[in-house]
Structure formats: C-alpha cells, structure tokens
C-alpha cells in the first residue's frame, strides 16, 4: 500500500502553516510501500491531525489524500472497514481502548474483526515480551497509561496491515520499555514487509528509518 | 468470539422494561390482528364451504310485501328487476313466471280420488335443485313433469291424512303416480295432459313446471293478463349479508325471514372483527414505535463504543448483523407464539362448533399464516432500516 498526499492543508492550521516550510503540508509527498518514516514536529503543528487525516478520521483539510490511487474521500462503509482490517493499522496517541473490556478483550476484538492473522497464543507472547502479561485480564480502564499504551501497541500488531500509523506511540514508556516495544514493532513490520509512519516530538533512533521528515 | 465481545460492549439492559413493554404490545397486537384474519377466514369458510352449504341457503324467493298499498299491484317492474340484478351481493336473479291460464288436477284412480284447481309457476333451470331425467318437456308431448315443495307432502302426510283417515304417502310412491291435468282455453275448451311429480324442493314454495312448457302454455292458453313476475328467486353467496337484508327492507320487498336470520349475527361478527382489526393495527403501530425507539436508544447509548468499533475497522455490516441478531429473533418468537396461540384457539373452536354441526377447519387459515409472514417481513424491514440508519448516523 502507498499513501500519497496532494497539497494537503488542515483548515484549522491553514494560517499558521503558511508561515513555515514543511515536508508534508501543502506539497506532494508519497509514502511508499515498505518505507519506515519518522515525522518530527513540535507541539501544535498537526502530528495528530496528520495521523487522523491519513487514517480517514477527519476531513477538514484542503488537497487530497490517496490510498494507492484512490482518493480516501470516496472510500466509505464496507470498503473503509476492509482497508482498516487488512491494510491499515493504527496506534492512537490517546490510546482509545474500551475501558469496560479487559486488556485481553481489547486485543482480541481487533484480532477477530477480520479473519485472524495470528492465533491467540501470539497475544500472550507479545504481552509477555512487553511485560503486560499479568494485567491481561484486568479492565483496561484500571490499567496505568504505560500499560494501556503497550496494550494499544499489541492491539495494532495482531491484525494484518501494510501500513502502520503511530502517533507518539512511546509517550508513556520509559527508555527500556520503549526499546522493547520498538523492537517488537520493527519485527512485526519486517515480517509483513509493512511500511510505517511514526510521529514524535524529538529525534530518536528506535528504528532504522528510511526517511525522516519535518512537519 | 466477536459476538461475545460486541455483546459486552453494546448493552441492551438499560431499556429492559421498555423492551418488555414492546414485546407485550407487539404480542397483543399480533394476536388481535391474526384473530381478526382467522375469524374472517372462518366466516368465509362457513359461507362458502361445501360441508355447510344446504340447498336453500343461497337462494331466496323475493316478492313485494302484500299490504294495503300494494294489494293487487305486486308485480315487479323491469326497472326493479334490473336494479336487483345489479346489486353486488346478488349473483343471479331468476324470474318466477306465473301461469296465466286456469288448470286443474285429478287422479286417474278411484282408490285415491282427488280433484283440485291448480296453478303453476316456472323458473329457469339453473335455479332448480332437482336433477331428474324427466324434468323436460317438448312441444307435442302430453307429459308434464312437476316439482312440488316438500312442505306440501308434509302437510298431506301429517295433517290431512291423519285428520281424514287417509293413508300416508312416501315421496317415491307419489313420484310413481300420474295425474290428469286439465288445461282450460279462454274460450272454454279443455285439453288433457298427464302430470307426474319428479321431485320435491325446499327452495321455491310453488308448483313448478319446465320453463319452455310455461312459455308455450301461456301463449296457447293464457289470458292477456300481465306476464310480469311478482316473485323472483335470487342467488347470493351470503343470505345473511346485512346489506342485502337492508336493501330488501328499504324497497318494500320480503323474503323467507328464516334464511336471513344470520344477518344480525353477521353484523355482530363484523363489528367484532372490525374492532379487533383497528385495535390490533393501532397497537401494532405503537408496538413498532416502541421497538424502533428501543433500537434507537440502544444504539444511542452505545454511540461511543460503536464509533470506536468503526474506527478500529468494524464494518457497518458486521455491527448491523450483530444488532439484527440481538433484536430480530424476539420478533420471530413473538410471531410464532402468536400463531401457536391462534392455532390452539382455532382447534378449540373447531371442537366446540363441531358439536353443533358447524364445521370450521381445525387449523389456522393460509390467510392467517400469510398475514403473519407479511407482518414478520415488515418487522424485519423496520429493524433493518432503523439499525442501518442509526449505525450510519453514529
């Protein structure tokens, strides 16, 4: 899967963005299959906005976004669900877990939405790796942010995808846990030959990025 | 697995009382509507069913009431006959032609002597319920077949024979006897024919001869009196039809009251069926409204969960399918239960009526099943469109 941006400008940030150069906003940019892309940006310049636009959660922008060759404004209903089940996975900055479900149920839900990519033992294996195996049967709402973030990472990795969108995915993790989580993400993306886009505030070397872009 | 998780996320418990109310409302509504259909079906069966038909039920002899105003003026005009034949609840009208000549009958034998003046009437064959190979007459033939009312024989056997000390006569014996029929010309000459009774009827209380004999005889022996009928026989599907009874009354016509006595019962049945219909329809409407509201409420109360599910990649179809599975089976259960109740009631009714020699089917009619299926389909459509609409909106 390839994502193309044609002169995309979020309407709320329009005035602010015209005053500074960007590799993404108001220009042509193609995120090619298999690319590992880091997007660095200070607060308030639209990292979350970009992630949401790429995932088709908001429409208040000028220009066009294409999934492969299709304008995402035309992808709706069943076709949109199909994309999100098979080609696009996401880790939200605000995590977005179901608080009333247990950690395991949150992960299971995304695993069984489509024909499962992994068996359920893979969930345990990943949870073991990230050190959250002991809270799997706890309600997600009762977990700490650090635990919730790791659950959200595992949830994103149990489904099939060609493109992984990550919005500050390690914001609640310490260095050691970040390294372990990044290694798991790298492993899963390599297995799938998948591309990813990671947005963050600062430079980092968690991954072997193909490109680093400024927002 | 997905359904278990969705069940945890999309809870319907919040509106349980509403759900119970909707279920009760829907059940009562369905019961009322289905019983209305079933009662109507039973009534139609009683009217048209073979087992319940008797030979007189569907034929009525109609004439003007004889009172001070109509005395000696009871003939029915062409206009009146035309209007009768055009009424939707009357299938056919047969004129009863009166004989316009004088005739008498007497016995050939001395052992059973009698003599009587006699008059004939005739109706088209399709209104006669006697199938006899002798029921025909050809010009030149001096044999006249006759049909007399059963009542005549009864009067003779149980009244006349008893009081006069005469022997009783069986119908077969009477049919085997021939009579001498004298026909009088207006100029006074007499011609003789042989008459024989070929059948007994309950339908028309008159001495009947074949129509073509009557036409010929009226021409040859008839006076110039009006050939217009004073009586007609009508065929109708439902002699108890209140509309028919009302029409006859309005136009000063009269008929065998016994045959139209169902009219009053019929009005009551109609009223019951109509009340049942209307109540059922109104209740169905409210029950559907409550059901729709219940679905809306459930979806609205889980709006955030549904949004996040769609964000994560749940297809609207998956959610619709899940919600249909939650809501629609209750509709099927209600419909099936209503049908079961109707079936049991019908079976009981069948048993009760059978004892009174009234035959209705032991099972619900196809119409009842059909209406149940139609209602179920409408329920499915309502569920489907409501769910689709509100999933799309959330």
Coordinates of C-alpha atoms in Angstrom, one line a residue:
Chain A
X1 CA 0.0 0.0 0.0
X2 CA 1.1 3.5 -0.8
X3 CA -0.2 6.8 0.6
X4 CA 0.0 10.0 -1.4
X5 CA -0.6 13.5 -0.2
X6 CA -1.5 16.2 -2.7
X7 CA -1.2 19.7 -1.2
X8 CA -2.9 18.7 2.0
X9 CA -3.5 21.6 4.4
X10 CA -5.7 21.2 7.5
X11 CA -8.1 24.1 7.5
X12 CA -7.8 24.9 11.3
X13 CA -4.0 25.2 10.9
X14 CA -4.1 27.0 7.5
X15 CA -2.7 30.4 8.5
X16 CA -0.1 29.0 10.9
X17 CA 1.3 26.6 8.4
X18 CA 1.7 29.1 5.6
X19 CA 4.5 30.8 7.6
X20 CA 6.8 27.8 7.9
X21 CA 8.2 25.2 5.4
X22 CA 7.0 21.6 5.7
X23 CA 7.8 18.2 4.0
X24 CA 4.2 17.2 4.4
X25 CA 1.7 20.1 4.4
X26 CA 0.8 21.9 1.1
X27 CA 3.2 19.8 -1.0
X28 CA 3.4 16.5 -2.9
X29 CA 4.5 13.6 -0.7
X30 CA 4.4 9.8 -1.4
X31 CA 4.7 7.3 1.4
X32 CA 5.9 4.2 -0.4
X33 CA 5.3 0.6 0.5
X34 CA 7.8 -0.7 3.0
X35 CA 9.1 2.7 4.0
X36 CA 9.8 3.4 7.6
X37 CA 9.1 7.1 8.0
X38 CA 9.7 9.3 11.0
X39 CA 7.9 12.6 11.2
X40 CA 9.2 15.1 13.7
X41 CA 7.3 18.1 14.8
X42 CA 6.9 20.4 17.7
X43 CA 3.7 20.5 19.6
X44 CA 0.7 22.0 17.9
X45 CA 1.9 21.7 14.4
X46 CA -0.5 18.9 13.5
X47 CA 1.0 15.5 14.2
X48 CA -2.2 14.0 15.5
X49 CA -4.1 15.9 12.8
X50 CA -1.9 14.2 10.1
X51 CA -2.3 10.7 11.6
X52 CA -6.1 11.2 11.7
X53 CA -6.2 12.5 8.1
X54 CA -4.1 9.6 6.9
X55 CA -6.5 7.1 8.7
X56 CA -9.6 9.0 7.4
X57 CA -10.9 10.1 10.7
X58 CA -11.2 13.8 9.7
X59 CA -12.0 15.6 6.5
X60 CA -11.4 19.3 7.4
X61 CA -8.4 19.7 5.0
X62 CA -7.7 21.1 1.6
X63 CA -6.0 18.9 -1.0
X64 CA -6.3 15.2 -1.5
X65 CA -5.0 12.0 0.2
X66 CA -4.8 8.9 -1.9
X67 CA -4.6 5.3 -0.6
X68 CA -2.9 3.6 -3.6
X69 CA -4.7 5.6 -6.4
X70 CA -8.0 6.2 -4.6
X71 CA -9.0 9.4 -3.0
X72 CA -9.8 8.4 0.5
X73 CA -12.9 10.7 0.5
X74 CA -14.5 8.1 -1.8
X75 CA -13.7 5.2 0.4
X76 CA -16.7 4.5 2.8
X77 CA -18.6 1.9 4.6
X78 CA -17.6 -1.7 3.9
X79 CA -14.6 -0.7 1.7
X80 CA -13.3 1.6 4.5
X81 CA -13.7 -1.2 7.1
X82 CA -11.9 -3.6 4.7
X83 CA -8.9 -1.2 4.4
X84 CA -8.7 -0.8 8.2
X85 CA -9.0 -4.6 8.7
X86 CA -6.4 -5.7 6.1
X87 CA -4.1 -2.8 5.2
X88 CA -4.0 0.0 7.8
X89 CA -3.3 -0.3 11.5
X90 CA -3.0 2.5 14.0
X91 CA -1.7 3.3 17.5
X92 CA -3.5 6.4 18.8
X93 CA -1.8 9.0 21.0
X94 CA -4.9 8.9 23.2
X95 CA -4.8 5.1 23.1
X96 CA -8.6 4.6 22.7
X97 CA -9.2 1.3 24.5
X98 CA -12.6 0.1 25.6
X99 CA -12.4 0.9 29.3
X100 CA -15.1 -1.7 30.2
X101 CA -13.3 -4.6 28.4
X102 CA -10.3 -6.3 29.8
X103 CA -6.9 -5.7 28.2
X104 CA -7.1 -9.1 26.6
X105 CA -10.6 -8.5 25.2
X106 CA -9.4 -5.2 23.7
X107 CA -6.7 -7.0 21.8
X108 CA -8.9 -10.0 20.9
X109 CA -11.6 -7.6 19.5
X110 CA -9.1 -6.3 16.9
X111 CA -7.8 -9.8 16.2
X112 CA -11.2 -11.3 15.4
X113 CA -12.7 -8.3 13.5
X114 CA -11.3 -10.0 10.4
X115 CA -10.1 -13.5 9.6
X116 CA -7.4 -13.6 12.4
X117 CA -3.9 -13.0 11.3
X118 CA -2.4 -14.6 14.5
X119 CA -3.7 -17.2 16.8
X120 CA -4.5 -16.1 20.4
X121 CA -1.2 -17.5 21.8
X122 CA 0.6 -14.7 19.9
X123 CA -1.3 -12.2 22.1
X124 CA 0.2 -13.9 25.2
X125 CA 3.7 -14.0 23.6
X126 CA 3.6 -10.3 22.8
X127 CA 2.2 -9.4 26.2
X128 CA 5.0 -11.4 27.8
X129 CA 7.6 -9.6 25.7
X130 CA 6.2 -6.1 26.7
X131 CA 5.8 -7.1 30.3
X132 CA 2.0 -6.7 30.5
X133 CA 1.0 -10.4 30.6
X134 CA -0.1 -10.0 34.3
X135 CA -2.7 -7.4 33.5
X136 CA -4.3 -9.0 30.5
X137 CA -7.4 -10.0 32.5
X138 CA -7.7 -6.6 34.1
X139 CA -10.2 -4.0 32.9
X140 CA -8.4 -1.6 30.6
X141 CA -9.8 1.4 32.4
X142 CA -8.0 0.3 35.6
X143 CA -4.5 -0.1 33.8
X144 CA -1.9 2.6 34.0
X145 CA -1.2 4.7 31.0
X146 CA 2.1 2.9 30.4
X147 CA 0.2 -0.4 30.4
X148 CA -2.6 0.9 28.3
X149 CA -0.1 2.1 25.7
X150 CA 1.5 -1.3 25.5
X151 CA -1.9 -2.9 25.1
X152 CA -2.7 -0.5 22.3
X153 CA 0.6 -1.4 20.6
X154 CA -0.2 -5.1 20.8
X155 CA -3.8 -4.4 19.6
X156 CA -2.4 -2.7 16.5
X157 CA 0.1 -5.6 15.8
X158 CA -2.4 -8.6 16.0
X159 CA -4.2 -7.6 12.8
X160 CA -2.9 -7.8 9.2
X161 CA -1.5 -4.5 7.8
X162 CA 0.6 -3.0 5.1
X163 CA 0.9 0.4 6.7
X164 CA 1.1 1.2 10.4
X165 CA 0.3 4.7 11.7
X166 CA 1.8 5.6 15.1
X167 CA 1.1 8.8 16.9
X168 CA 3.7 9.3 19.7
X169 CA 3.5 5.6 20.5
X170 CA 6.0 5.6 23.3
X171 CA 4.9 8.8 25.1
X172 CA 4.1 6.9 28.4
X173 CA 7.0 4.4 28.3
X174 CA 10.4 4.6 29.9
X175 CA 13.6 4.0 27.8
X176 CA 14.0 0.3 28.4
X177 CA 10.3 -0.4 27.7
X178 CA 10.4 1.8 24.6
X179 CA 13.3 -0.2 23.2
X180 CA 11.5 -3.5 23.8
X181 CA 8.3 -2.1 22.2
X182 CA 10.2 -0.7 19.2
X183 CA 11.9 -4.0 18.7
X184 CA 8.6 -5.8 18.6
X185 CA 7.1 -3.2 16.2
X186 CA 10.2 -3.5 13.9
X187 CA 10.0 -7.3 14.0
X188 CA 6.3 -7.3 13.0
X189 CA 6.7 -4.7 10.3
X190 CA 9.6 -6.7 8.8
X191 CA 7.6 -9.9 8.9
X192 CA 4.8 -8.2 6.9
X193 CA 7.2 -6.1 4.8
X194 CA 5.0 -3.3 6.0
X195 CA 5.6 0.5 6.0
X196 CA 5.0 2.8 9.0
X197 CA 4.7 6.4 9.8
X198 CA 5.7 7.4 13.3
X199 CA 5.2 11.0 14.6
X200 CA 7.1 12.3 17.6
X201 CA 8.3 15.4 19.2
X202 CA 12.1 14.7 19.1
X203 CA 14.7 12.9 17.2
X204 CA 15.2 9.2 18.1
X205 CA 17.0 6.1 16.8
X206 CA 14.4 3.5 17.8
X207 CA 14.2 2.3 14.2
X208 CA 16.3 2.2 11.0
X209 CA 14.2 4.9 9.4
X210 CA 14.1 5.1 5.6
X211 CA 13.3 8.8 5.8
X212 CA 12.9 11.5 8.3
X213 CA 10.5 14.3 7.5
X214 CA 9.7 17.5 9.2
X215 CA 6.1 18.5 9.6
Chain B
X1 CA -15.8 -14.5 19.8
X2 CA -16.6 -11.2 18.1
X3 CA -20.2 -11.5 19.1
X4 CA -19.3 -12.2 22.7
X5 CA -17.2 -9.0 22.8
X6 CA -19.8 -7.0 21.0
X7 CA -22.4 -8.2 23.5
X8 CA -20.3 -6.9 26.3
X9 CA -19.9 -3.5 24.5
X10 CA -23.4 -3.0 23.2
X11 CA -25.6 -3.5 26.2
X12 CA -29.4 -3.6 25.9
X13 CA -30.0 -3.9 29.6
X14 CA -30.6 -0.2 30.1
X15 CA -34.0 -0.4 28.4
X16 CA -35.2 -3.7 29.7
X17 CA -38.7 -2.5 30.8
X18 CA -39.1 -0.7 27.5
X19 CA -38.2 -4.0 25.8
X20 CA -40.7 -6.0 27.8
X21 CA -43.4 -3.4 27.0
X22 CA -42.6 -3.5 23.4
X23 CA -42.7 -7.3 23.4
X24 CA -46.1 -7.4 25.2
X25 CA -47.5 -4.7 23.0
X26 CA -46.4 -6.5 19.8
X27 CA -47.7 -9.9 21.1
X28 CA -51.2 -8.5 21.8
X29 CA -51.3 -6.6 18.6
X30 CA -50.3 -9.6 16.6
X31 CA -52.9 -11.8 18.4
X32 CA -55.6 -9.3 17.7
X33 CA -54.7 -8.9 14.0
X34 CA -54.3 -12.6 13.4
X35 CA -57.5 -13.5 15.2
X36 CA -59.3 -10.9 13.1
X37 CA -58.0 -12.6 10.0
X38 CA -58.8 -16.0 11.3
X39 CA -62.4 -15.1 12.3
X40 CA -62.9 -13.6 8.8
X41 CA -61.5 -16.8 7.3
X42 CA -63.7 -18.9 9.4
X43 CA -66.8 -16.9 8.4
X44 CA -65.9 -17.2 4.8
X45 CA -65.4 -20.9 5.2
X46 CA -68.9 -21.1 6.8
X47 CA -70.4 -19.2 3.9
X48 CA -68.6 -21.0 1.0
X49 CA -67.6 -24.3 2.4
X50 CA -69.1 -27.4 0.9
X51 CA -70.0 -29.0 4.2
X52 CA -72.0 -26.1 5.5
X53 CA -74.0 -25.5 2.3
X54 CA -77.6 -26.6 2.2
X55 CA -79.8 -26.3 -0.8
X56 CA -81.8 -23.4 0.3
X57 CA -79.2 -21.3 2.0
X58 CA -78.1 -19.4 -1.1
X59 CA -81.4 -19.0 -2.9
X60 CA -84.1 -16.6 -1.7
X61 CA -87.5 -16.0 -3.1
X62 CA -88.2 -12.3 -3.1
X63 CA -91.5 -10.6 -3.6
X64 CA -93.2 -7.4 -2.7
X65 CA -94.9 -7.3 0.7
X66 CA -98.6 -7.6 0.3
X67 CA -100.2 -4.8 2.2
X68 CA -102.9 -2.1 1.7
X69 CA -100.7 -0.1 -0.6
X70 CA -99.5 -3.0 -2.9
X71 CA -102.6 -5.1 -2.9
X72 CA -103.2 -6.4 -6.5
X73 CA -100.1 -4.5 -7.6
X74 CA -97.2 -6.7 -6.6
X75 CA -95.7 -7.2 -10.0
X76 CA -92.0 -6.2 -10.2
X77 CA -91.2 -3.7 -12.9
X78 CA -88.3 -4.1 -15.3
X79 CA -86.6 -1.3 -13.5
X80 CA -86.9 -3.0 -10.2
X81 CA -85.6 -6.3 -11.6
X82 CA -82.7 -4.6 -13.3
X83 CA -81.6 -2.9 -10.1
X84 CA -81.8 -6.2 -8.2
X85 CA -79.6 -7.9 -10.7
X86 CA -77.0 -5.1 -10.5
X87 CA -76.5 -5.4 -6.7
X88 CA -73.0 -6.6 -5.9
X89 CA -74.2 -9.2 -3.3
X90 CA -76.7 -10.8 -5.7
X91 CA -75.2 -13.2 -8.1
X92 CA -78.2 -14.0 -10.3
X93 CA -81.9 -13.2 -10.5
X94 CA -84.4 -15.7 -11.9
X95 CA -87.9 -14.5 -12.7
X96 CA -90.6 -16.8 -11.5
X97 CA -93.1 -16.8 -14.3
X98 CA -96.7 -17.2 -13.2
X99 CA -99.1 -19.3 -15.3
X100 CA -101.8 -17.1 -16.9
X101 CA -104.2 -19.9 -17.5
X102 CA -106.7 -22.0 -15.5
X103 CA -105.8 -25.6 -14.8
X104 CA -107.0 -28.4 -12.6
X105 CA -105.5 -31.8 -11.5
X106 CA -107.4 -35.0 -10.7
X107 CA -106.4 -38.6 -10.0
X108 CA -106.9 -41.4 -12.6
X109 CA -107.7 -44.0 -10.0
X110 CA -110.8 -44.4 -8.0
X111 CA -108.9 -45.8 -5.0
X112 CA -107.3 -42.4 -4.4
X113 CA -109.7 -39.9 -5.7
X114 CA -109.0 -36.2 -5.7
X115 CA -109.7 -33.1 -7.7
X116 CA -108.1 -29.7 -7.3
X117 CA -107.7 -26.4 -9.1
X118 CA -104.1 -25.8 -9.7
X119 CA -101.7 -23.1 -10.8
X120 CA -98.2 -23.3 -12.0
X121 CA -95.1 -21.3 -11.9
X122 CA -91.7 -21.7 -13.6
X123 CA -88.1 -20.6 -13.1
X124 CA -85.0 -21.1 -15.3
X125 CA -83.5 -24.5 -14.7
X126 CA -80.3 -23.1 -13.1
X127 CA -82.4 -22.1 -10.1
X128 CA -83.8 -25.6 -9.5
X129 CA -82.1 -28.0 -7.2
X130 CA -83.7 -31.2 -8.7
X131 CA -81.7 -33.4 -11.1
X132 CA -84.2 -35.6 -12.8
X133 CA -84.0 -37.0 -16.3
X134 CA -87.8 -36.5 -16.5
X135 CA -87.5 -32.8 -15.9
X136 CA -88.1 -31.8 -19.6
X137 CA -90.9 -31.0 -21.9
X138 CA -91.1 -30.9 -25.7
X139 CA -93.8 -29.3 -27.8
X140 CA -96.3 -32.0 -28.7
X141 CA -95.6 -34.0 -25.6
X142 CA -98.6 -34.5 -23.3
X143 CA -96.5 -35.4 -20.2
X144 CA -95.9 -32.5 -17.8
X145 CA -93.2 -33.0 -15.1
X146 CA -93.8 -31.1 -11.9
X147 CA -91.8 -30.2 -8.9
X148 CA -93.7 -29.5 -5.6
X149 CA -92.5 -28.2 -2.3
X150 CA -91.6 -30.8 0.3
X151 CA -93.9 -28.9 2.6
X152 CA -97.0 -30.0 0.5
X153 CA -96.2 -33.6 1.1
X154 CA -95.7 -32.9 4.8
X155 CA -99.0 -31.1 5.1
X156 CA -100.7 -34.1 3.5
X157 CA -98.9 -36.8 5.5
X158 CA -99.0 -35.2 8.9
X159 CA -102.1 -33.1 8.8
X160 CA -104.5 -34.1 6.1
X161 CA -104.0 -37.8 6.0
X162 CA -104.2 -38.0 9.8
X163 CA -107.4 -36.0 10.1
X164 CA -109.2 -37.6 7.1
X165 CA -108.0 -41.1 7.9
X166 CA -106.2 -41.4 4.5
X167 CA -103.0 -43.5 4.1
X168 CA -99.7 -41.6 4.3
X169 CA -97.7 -41.4 1.1
X170 CA -93.9 -41.8 0.6
X171 CA -92.2 -39.4 -1.8
X172 CA -91.3 -42.4 -4.0
X173 CA -94.9 -43.5 -4.2
X174 CA -96.0 -40.0 -5.0
X175 CA -93.4 -39.8 -7.8
X176 CA -94.7 -43.0 -9.3
X177 CA -98.3 -41.7 -9.5
X178 CA -99.6 -39.9 -12.6
X179 CA -102.4 -37.3 -12.5
X180 CA -104.7 -35.9 -15.1
X181 CA -104.1 -32.3 -15.8
X182 CA -106.9 -30.3 -17.4
X183 CA -105.9 -27.1 -19.2
X184 CA -108.7 -24.6 -19.9
X185 CA -108.7 -22.4 -23.0
X186 CA -110.1 -18.9 -22.6
X187 CA -112.9 -19.9 -24.9
X188 CA -113.9 -22.7 -22.6
X189 CA -112.5 -25.9 -24.2
X190 CA -110.4 -28.3 -22.2
X191 CA -107.3 -30.2 -23.1
X192 CA -105.9 -33.1 -21.1
X193 CA -102.3 -33.8 -20.1
X194 CA -100.6 -36.3 -17.9
X195 CA -98.7 -34.8 -15.0
X196 CA -96.2 -36.5 -12.7
X197 CA -94.2 -35.2 -9.8
X198 CA -90.5 -35.7 -10.5
X199 CA -89.0 -34.0 -7.4
X200 CA -89.5 -32.2 -4.1
X201 CA -87.8 -29.0 -3.3
X202 CA -87.2 -26.8 -0.3
X203 CA -86.0 -23.9 -2.4
X204 CA -89.2 -22.5 -4.0
X205 CA -92.5 -22.9 -2.4
X206 CA -94.5 -23.4 -5.6
X207 CA -95.7 -26.0 -8.1
X208 CA -93.1 -25.7 -10.8
X209 CA -93.2 -26.8 -14.4
X210 CA -90.4 -26.5 -17.0
X211 CA -89.9 -23.0 -18.3
X212 CA -90.5 -23.9 -22.0
X213 CA -93.8 -25.5 -21.2
X214 CA -94.8 -22.5 -19.3
X215 CA -93.9 -20.2 -22.2
X216 CA -95.8 -22.3 -24.6
X217 CA -98.8 -22.8 -22.3
X218 CA -99.1 -19.1 -21.6
X219 CA -99.1 -18.4 -25.3
X220 CA -101.7 -21.0 -26.0
X221 CA -104.0 -20.9 -23.0
X222 CA -103.1 -17.6 -21.5
X223 CA -105.3 -14.7 -20.8
X224 CA -104.0 -11.2 -21.6
X225 CA -103.0 -10.6 -18.0
X226 CA -99.5 -9.2 -17.4
X227 CA -96.7 -11.7 -17.9
X228 CA -94.5 -9.7 -15.4
X229 CA -93.3 -11.8 -12.5
X230 CA -94.4 -10.9 -9.0
X231 CA -91.7 -13.1 -7.5
X232 CA -88.1 -13.7 -8.3
X233 CA -85.6 -16.1 -7.0
X234 CA -82.1 -14.7 -6.3
X235 CA -78.9 -16.5 -5.8
X236 CA -76.5 -14.9 -3.2
X237 CA -73.3 -16.1 -1.6
X238 CA -74.5 -14.8 1.8
X239 CA -78.2 -14.6 2.6
X240 CA -77.2 -13.2 6.0
X241 CA -75.5 -10.2 4.4
X242 CA -76.8 -7.1 6.3
X243 CA -76.6 -5.1 3.0
X244 CA -79.0 -7.5 1.3
X245 CA -81.4 -7.5 4.2
X246 CA -81.2 -3.7 4.4
X247 CA -81.9 -3.4 0.6
X248 CA -84.9 -5.6 0.7
X249 CA -86.4 -3.8 3.6
X250 CA -85.8 -0.4 2.1
X251 CA -87.6 -1.4 -1.1
X252 CA -90.6 -3.0 0.5
X253 CA -89.5 -6.5 -0.5
X254 CA -89.9 -9.5 1.6
X255 CA -88.3 -13.0 1.7
X256 CA -88.1 -16.1 3.8
X257 CA -87.1 -14.5 7.1
X258 CA -85.6 -17.7 8.4
X259 CA -82.9 -17.6 5.8
X260 CA -81.8 -14.1 6.6
X261 CA -81.8 -14.5 10.3
X262 CA -78.0 -14.7 10.2
X263 CA -78.0 -11.1 9.2
X264 CA -78.0 -9.9 12.9
X265 CA -75.3 -12.4 13.9
X266 CA -73.3 -11.3 10.9
X267 CA -73.4 -7.7 11.9
X268 CA -72.1 -8.6 15.4
X269 CA -69.3 -10.7 13.8
X270 CA -68.4 -7.8 11.5
X271 CA -68.3 -5.4 14.4
X272 CA -66.1 -7.7 16.4
X273 CA -63.7 -8.3 13.5
X274 CA -63.5 -4.6 12.8
X275 CA -62.8 -3.6 16.4
X276 CA -60.2 -6.3 16.5
X277 CA -58.6 -5.1 13.3
X278 CA -58.5 -1.5 14.3
X279 CA -57.3 -2.2 17.9
X280 CA -54.7 -4.6 16.5
X281 CA -53.5 -2.1 13.9
X282 CA -53.2 0.7 16.4
X283 CA -51.4 -1.5 18.9
X284 CA -49.1 -2.7 16.2
X285 CA -48.3 0.8 15.3
X286 CA -47.4 1.7 18.9
X287 CA -45.5 -1.5 19.4
X288 CA -43.5 -0.8 16.3
X289 CA -42.8 2.7 17.6
X290 CA -41.6 1.4 20.9
X291 CA -39.5 -1.2 19.2
X292 CA -37.9 1.4 17.0
X293 CA -37.3 3.7 20.0
X294 CA -35.7 0.8 21.8
X295 CA -33.3 0.1 19.0
X296 CA -32.5 3.9 18.7
X297 CA -31.9 4.1 22.5
X298 CA -29.6 1.1 22.5
X299 CA -27.6 2.5 19.6
X300 CA -27.5 6.0 21.1
X301 CA -26.4 4.8 24.5
X302 CA -23.5 2.9 22.9
X303 CA -22.7 5.6 20.4
X304 CA -19.1 6.0 21.6
X305 CA -18.4 2.3 21.5
X306 CA -19.9 2.0 18.1
X307 CA -17.8 4.9 16.8
X308 CA -14.6 3.3 18.2
X309 CA -15.5 0.0 16.7
X310 CA -15.9 1.5 13.3
X311 CA -12.6 3.5 13.8
X312 CA -10.9 0.2 14.6
X313 CA -12.2 -1.3 11.4
X314 CA -15.5 -2.9 12.3
X315 CA -17.7 -3.0 9.1
X316 CA -21.1 -1.4 9.4
X317 CA -22.4 -4.7 8.1
X318 CA -20.8 -6.6 11.0
X319 CA -22.5 -4.3 13.5
X320 CA -25.8 -4.4 11.7
X321 CA -25.7 -8.2 11.6
X322 CA -24.9 -8.3 15.3
X323 CA -27.7 -5.9 16.2
X324 CA -30.2 -7.7 13.9
X325 CA -29.3 -10.9 15.8
X326 CA -30.0 -9.1 19.0
X327 CA -33.3 -7.6 18.1
X328 CA -35.0 -9.7 15.4
X329 CA -35.2 -13.1 17.0
X330 CA -37.6 -11.7 19.6
X331 CA -39.9 -10.7 16.7
X332 CA -39.8 -14.2 15.3
X333 CA -40.5 -15.7 18.7
X334 CA -43.5 -13.3 19.2
X335 CA -44.9 -14.1 15.8
X336 CA -44.5 -17.9 16.2
X337 CA -46.0 -17.8 19.7
X338 CA -49.0 -15.8 18.5
X339 CA -49.5 -18.3 15.7
X340 CA -49.4 -21.1 18.2
X341 CA -52.0 -19.4 20.4
X342 CA -54.2 -18.8 17.4
X343 CA -53.8 -22.5 16.4
X344 CA -54.8 -23.7 19.8
X345 CA -57.8 -21.4 19.9
X346 CA -58.8 -22.5 16.5
X347 CA -58.5 -26.1 17.4
X348 CA -60.7 -25.5 20.5
X349 CA -63.2 -23.5 18.4
X350 CA -63.3 -26.4 15.9
X351 CA -64.1 -28.8 18.6
X352 CA -66.9 -26.6 20.1
X353 CA -68.5 -25.9 16.8
X354 CA -68.3 -29.4 15.6
X355 CA -70.7 -30.4 18.4
X356 CA -73.2 -28.0 16.9
X357 CA -72.6 -29.4 13.4
X358 CA -70.9 -26.2 12.3
X359 CA -67.7 -27.1 10.5
X360 CA -64.6 -24.9 10.6
X361 CA -61.1 -26.0 9.9
X362 CA -59.1 -27.3 12.9
X363 CA -56.0 -25.3 11.7
X364 CA -55.5 -21.6 11.0
X365 CA -56.2 -20.5 7.5
X366 CA -53.5 -19.8 4.9
X367 CA -54.5 -16.1 5.1
X368 CA -53.6 -16.1 8.8
X369 CA -50.2 -17.6 8.1
X370 CA -49.8 -15.2 5.2
X371 CA -50.6 -12.2 7.3
X372 CA -48.1 -13.4 10.0
X373 CA -45.4 -13.8 7.4
X374 CA -46.2 -10.3 6.0
X375 CA -46.0 -8.8 9.5
X376 CA -42.8 -10.6 10.2
X377 CA -41.3 -9.3 6.9
X378 CA -42.4 -5.7 7.8
X379 CA -40.8 -6.2 11.2
X380 CA -37.6 -7.3 9.6
X381 CA -37.6 -4.4 7.3
X382 CA -38.2 -2.0 10.2
X383 CA -35.4 -3.5 12.3
X384 CA -33.1 -3.4 9.3
X385 CA -33.7 0.1 8.2
X386 CA -33.7 1.5 11.8
X387 CA -30.4 -0.2 12.6
X388 CA -28.9 0.8 9.3
X389 CA -29.9 4.4 9.7
X390 CA -28.7 4.8 13.2
X391 CA -25.4 2.9 12.6
X392 CA -24.8 5.3 9.7
X393 CA -25.6 8.3 11.8
X394 CA -23.3 7.3 14.7

